[in-house]
Short mmCIF file of C-alpha atoms in Angstrom, two decimals:
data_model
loop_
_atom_site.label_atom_id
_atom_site.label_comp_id
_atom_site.label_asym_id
_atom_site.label_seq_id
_atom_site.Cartn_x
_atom_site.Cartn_y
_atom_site.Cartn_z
CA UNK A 1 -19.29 49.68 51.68
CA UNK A 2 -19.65 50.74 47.92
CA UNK A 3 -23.47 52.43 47.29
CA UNK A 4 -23.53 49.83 43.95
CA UNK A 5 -21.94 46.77 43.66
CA UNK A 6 -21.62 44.73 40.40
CA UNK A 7 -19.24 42.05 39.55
CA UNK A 8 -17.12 43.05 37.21
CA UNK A 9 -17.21 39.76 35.10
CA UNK A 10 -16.57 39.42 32.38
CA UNK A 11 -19.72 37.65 31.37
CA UNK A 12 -19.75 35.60 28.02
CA UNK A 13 -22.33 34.24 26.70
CA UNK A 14 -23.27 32.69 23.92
CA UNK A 15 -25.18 34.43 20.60
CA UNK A 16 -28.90 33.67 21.27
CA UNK A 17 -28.84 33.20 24.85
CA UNK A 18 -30.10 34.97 27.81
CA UNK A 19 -26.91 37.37 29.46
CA UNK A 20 -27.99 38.30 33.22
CA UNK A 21 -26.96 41.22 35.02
CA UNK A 22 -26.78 41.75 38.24
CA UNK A 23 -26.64 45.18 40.81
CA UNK A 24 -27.08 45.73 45.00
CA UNK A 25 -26.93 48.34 46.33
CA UNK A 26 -26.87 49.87 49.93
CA UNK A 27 -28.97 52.45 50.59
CA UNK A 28 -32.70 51.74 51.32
CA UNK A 29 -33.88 55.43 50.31
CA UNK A 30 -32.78 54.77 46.87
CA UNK A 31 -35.95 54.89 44.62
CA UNK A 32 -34.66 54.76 41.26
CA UNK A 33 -32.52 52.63 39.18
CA UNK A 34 -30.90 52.88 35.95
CA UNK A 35 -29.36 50.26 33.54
CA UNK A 36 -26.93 52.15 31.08
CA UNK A 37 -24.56 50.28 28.74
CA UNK A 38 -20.97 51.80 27.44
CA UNK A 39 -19.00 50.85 24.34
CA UNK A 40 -15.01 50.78 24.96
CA UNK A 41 -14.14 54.41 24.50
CA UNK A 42 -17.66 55.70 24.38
CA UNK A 43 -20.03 57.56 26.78
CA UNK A 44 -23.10 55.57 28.46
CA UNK A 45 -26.01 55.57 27.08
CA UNK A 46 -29.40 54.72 29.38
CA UNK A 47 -30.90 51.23 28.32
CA UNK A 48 -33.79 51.49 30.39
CA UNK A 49 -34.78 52.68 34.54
CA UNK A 50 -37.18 50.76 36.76
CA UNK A 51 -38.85 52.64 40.03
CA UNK A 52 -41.63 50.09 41.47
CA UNK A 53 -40.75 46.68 42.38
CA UNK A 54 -41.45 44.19 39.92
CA UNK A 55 -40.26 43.56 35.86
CA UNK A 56 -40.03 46.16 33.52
CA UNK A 57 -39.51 45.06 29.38
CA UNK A 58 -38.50 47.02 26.72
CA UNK A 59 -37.67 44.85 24.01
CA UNK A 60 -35.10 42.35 24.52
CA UNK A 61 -34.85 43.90 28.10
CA UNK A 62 -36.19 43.71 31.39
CA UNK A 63 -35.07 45.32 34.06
CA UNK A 64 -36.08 43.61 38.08
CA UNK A 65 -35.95 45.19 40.91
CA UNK A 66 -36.43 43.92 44.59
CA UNK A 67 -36.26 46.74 47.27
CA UNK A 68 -36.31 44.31 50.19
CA UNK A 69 -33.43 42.73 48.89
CA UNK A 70 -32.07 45.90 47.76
CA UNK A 71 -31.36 44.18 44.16
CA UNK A 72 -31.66 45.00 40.64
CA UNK A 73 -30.74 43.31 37.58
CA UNK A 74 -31.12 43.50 33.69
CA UNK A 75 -32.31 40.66 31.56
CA UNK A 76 -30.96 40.75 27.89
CA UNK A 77 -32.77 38.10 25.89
CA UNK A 78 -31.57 36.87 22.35
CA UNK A 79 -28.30 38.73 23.30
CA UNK A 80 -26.41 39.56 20.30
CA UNK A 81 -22.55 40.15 19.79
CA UNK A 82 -23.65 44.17 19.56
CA UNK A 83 -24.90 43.67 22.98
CA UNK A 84 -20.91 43.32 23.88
CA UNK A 85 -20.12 46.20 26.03
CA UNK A 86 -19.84 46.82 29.42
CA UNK A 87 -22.87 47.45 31.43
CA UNK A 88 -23.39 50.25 34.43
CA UNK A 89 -26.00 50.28 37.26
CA UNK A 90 -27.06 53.49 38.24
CA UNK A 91 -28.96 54.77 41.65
CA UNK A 92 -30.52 57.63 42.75
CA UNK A 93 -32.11 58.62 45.78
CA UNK A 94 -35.67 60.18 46.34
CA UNK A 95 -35.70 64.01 46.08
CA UNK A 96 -31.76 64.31 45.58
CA UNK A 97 -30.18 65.19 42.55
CA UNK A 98 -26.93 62.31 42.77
CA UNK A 99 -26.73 59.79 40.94
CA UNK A 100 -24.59 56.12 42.37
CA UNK A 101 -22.69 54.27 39.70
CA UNK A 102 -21.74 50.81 40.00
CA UNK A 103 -18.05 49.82 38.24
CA UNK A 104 -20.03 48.11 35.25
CA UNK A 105 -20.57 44.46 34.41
CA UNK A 106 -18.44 43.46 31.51
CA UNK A 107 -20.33 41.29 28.68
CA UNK A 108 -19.35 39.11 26.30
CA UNK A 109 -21.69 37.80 23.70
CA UNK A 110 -19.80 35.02 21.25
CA UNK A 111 -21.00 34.27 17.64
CA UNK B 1 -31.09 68.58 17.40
CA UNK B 2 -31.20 68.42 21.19
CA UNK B 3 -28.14 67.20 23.41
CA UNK B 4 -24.77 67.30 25.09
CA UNK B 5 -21.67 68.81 24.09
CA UNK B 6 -18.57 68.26 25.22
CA UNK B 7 -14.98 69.52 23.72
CA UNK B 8 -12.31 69.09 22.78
CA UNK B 9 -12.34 65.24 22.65
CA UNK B 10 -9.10 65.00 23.60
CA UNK B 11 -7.03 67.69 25.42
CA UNK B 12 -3.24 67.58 26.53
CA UNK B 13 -2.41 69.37 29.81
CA UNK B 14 1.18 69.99 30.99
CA UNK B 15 2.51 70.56 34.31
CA UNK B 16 1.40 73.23 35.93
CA UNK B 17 -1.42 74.04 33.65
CA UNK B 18 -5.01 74.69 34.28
CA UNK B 19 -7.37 73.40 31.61
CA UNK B 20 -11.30 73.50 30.91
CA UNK B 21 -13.23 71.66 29.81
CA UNK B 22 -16.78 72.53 28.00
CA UNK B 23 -20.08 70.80 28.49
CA UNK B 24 -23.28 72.46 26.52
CA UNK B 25 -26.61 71.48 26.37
CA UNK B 26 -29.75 72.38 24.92
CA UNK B 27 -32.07 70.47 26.37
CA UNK B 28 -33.50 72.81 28.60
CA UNK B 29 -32.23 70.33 31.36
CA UNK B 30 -31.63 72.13 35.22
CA UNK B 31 -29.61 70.13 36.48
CA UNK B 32 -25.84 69.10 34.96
CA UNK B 33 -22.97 66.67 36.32
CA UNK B 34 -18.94 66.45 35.86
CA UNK B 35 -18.05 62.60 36.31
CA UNK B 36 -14.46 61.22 36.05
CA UNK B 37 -13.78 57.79 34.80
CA UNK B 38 -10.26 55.99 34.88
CA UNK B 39 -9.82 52.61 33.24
CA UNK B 40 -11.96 49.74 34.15
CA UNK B 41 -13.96 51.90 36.94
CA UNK B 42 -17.00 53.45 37.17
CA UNK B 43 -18.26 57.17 37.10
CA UNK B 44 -16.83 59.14 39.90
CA UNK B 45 -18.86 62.46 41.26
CA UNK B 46 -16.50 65.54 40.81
CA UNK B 47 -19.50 68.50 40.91
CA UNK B 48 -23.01 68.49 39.85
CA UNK B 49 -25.16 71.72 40.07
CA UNK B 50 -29.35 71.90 40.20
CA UNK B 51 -29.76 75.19 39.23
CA UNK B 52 -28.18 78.23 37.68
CA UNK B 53 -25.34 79.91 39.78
CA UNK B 54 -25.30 77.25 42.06
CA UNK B 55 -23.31 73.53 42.09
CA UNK B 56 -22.03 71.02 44.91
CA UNK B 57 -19.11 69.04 45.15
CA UNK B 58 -19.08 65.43 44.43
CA UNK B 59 -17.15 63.03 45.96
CA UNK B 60 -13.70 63.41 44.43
CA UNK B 61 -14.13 67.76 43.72
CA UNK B 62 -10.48 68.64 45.14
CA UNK B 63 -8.31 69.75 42.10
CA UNK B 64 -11.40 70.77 40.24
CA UNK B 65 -13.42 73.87 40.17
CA UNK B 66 -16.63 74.67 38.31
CA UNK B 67 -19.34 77.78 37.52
CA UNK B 68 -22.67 77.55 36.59
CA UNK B 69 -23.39 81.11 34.84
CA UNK B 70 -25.98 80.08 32.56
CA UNK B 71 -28.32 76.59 31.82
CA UNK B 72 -26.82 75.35 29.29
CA UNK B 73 -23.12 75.54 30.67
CA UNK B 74 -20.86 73.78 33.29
CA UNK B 75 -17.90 74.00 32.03
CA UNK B 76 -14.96 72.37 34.16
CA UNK B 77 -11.98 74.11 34.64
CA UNK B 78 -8.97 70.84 35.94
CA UNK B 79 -6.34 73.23 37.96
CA UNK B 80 -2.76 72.22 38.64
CA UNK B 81 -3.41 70.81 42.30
CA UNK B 82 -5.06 67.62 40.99
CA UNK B 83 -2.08 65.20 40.77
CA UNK B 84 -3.32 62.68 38.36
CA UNK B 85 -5.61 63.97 35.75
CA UNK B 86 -5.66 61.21 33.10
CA UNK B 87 -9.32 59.97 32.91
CA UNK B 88 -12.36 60.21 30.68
CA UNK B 89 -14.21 63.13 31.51
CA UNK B 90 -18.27 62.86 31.35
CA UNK B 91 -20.76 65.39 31.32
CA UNK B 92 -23.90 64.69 32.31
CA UNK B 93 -27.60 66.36 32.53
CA UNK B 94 -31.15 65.50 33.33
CA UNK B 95 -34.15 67.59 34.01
CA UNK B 96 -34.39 67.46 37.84
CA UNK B 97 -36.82 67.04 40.19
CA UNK B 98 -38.11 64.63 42.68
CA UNK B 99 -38.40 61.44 41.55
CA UNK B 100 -38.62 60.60 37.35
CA UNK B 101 -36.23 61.82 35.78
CA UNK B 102 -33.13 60.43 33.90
CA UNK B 103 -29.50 61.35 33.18
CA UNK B 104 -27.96 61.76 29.79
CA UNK B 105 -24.24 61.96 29.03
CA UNK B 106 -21.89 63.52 26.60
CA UNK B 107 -19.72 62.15 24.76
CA UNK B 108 -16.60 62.45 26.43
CA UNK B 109 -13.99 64.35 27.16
CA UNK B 110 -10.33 62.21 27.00
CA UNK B 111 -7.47 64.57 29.25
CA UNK B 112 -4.11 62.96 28.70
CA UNK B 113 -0.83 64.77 30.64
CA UNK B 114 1.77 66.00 28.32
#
């Protein structure tokens, strides 16, 4: 069993409209989670992380997380055709330095 | 400004050859991370090291060897036992510790095989 799983899509979604993103993962000692996005050909850069259970907003984003279900996902509102890209879930563990990456989520956004 | 380093962008290996790559950074980070990435797939451990003169292997390290002399460099040295070298090569730091802290890449290092 993978540490992350996320479907590899690709999503599309309409300009305007709410593109949802989706991330398990295995291990229940995992404590923090990370929501980086990657242009084709570029490095990933972080979007936003999320440690307590709950919603977490930053702009256009929100990041959930349930730790009983062992599920996290990212919320892009108003997504815009720069939001195209694909879209990597990252976990770590408590007190250890290594990092889990999901294969990325593929999105679409079409004017 | 503060960040990551990584060069060449794009380096050619042949058969046989041993190659490094360079990650810098000056963000006073103390802990940095070598990542492979083939097409279509995720980031893939190769070594990550928490402090100065000393690193870990990853999940895919065989083929690869690293040295942590100094904080601000890991460089990544891609030796002639690993078969298949053609990936994206990411560099990675973030400040360590136990709980809050975040990871933040370079921008790539693209090995092609002559």
């Amino acid at each position: 069993q993978k540490e992350v799983e996320q479907n590899s899509g690709p999503l599309s979604v309409p300009e305007g409209a709410i593109a949802s993103l989706n991330c398990t993962y295995s291990d229940r000692g995992s404590q923090s989670f990370f929501w980086y996005r990657q242009y084709s050909g570029k490095s990933p850069e972080l979007i936003m992380f999320i440690y307590s259970n709950g919603d977490k907003e930053d702009g256009r984003f929100t990041a959930q997380l349930n730790k009983a279900s062992q599920y996290v996902s990212l919320l892009i509102r108003d997504s815009q055709p720069s939001d195209s890209a694909t879209y990597l879930c990252a976990v770590r563990r408590y007190n250890f330095n290594k990092f889990y990456f999901g294969s990325g989520t593929k999105l679409n956004v079409k004017p | 400004d503060g960040g990551i380093t990584q060069s060449p962008k794009y380096l050619f290996r042949k058969e046989g050859q041993n190659v490094t790559l360079s990650c810098e950074q000056n963000l006073n980070h103390d802990a940095m991370y070598w990542y492979r990435q083939d097409p279509g797939q995720g980031l893939r451990l190769i070594y990550y090291s928490q402090i100065v003169n000393d690193f870990q292997k990853g999940d895919i390290a065989e083929g690869y060897s690293v040295s942590r002399e100094k904080k601000e460099s890991f460089p990544l040295t891609v030796t002639s036992a690993q078969k298949n070298p053609t990936a994206f090569y990411l560099c990675a730091s973030s400040i360590g510790g136990p709980r809050e802290e975040t990871q933040y890449f370079g921008p790539g290092t693209r090995l092609l095989v002559l």
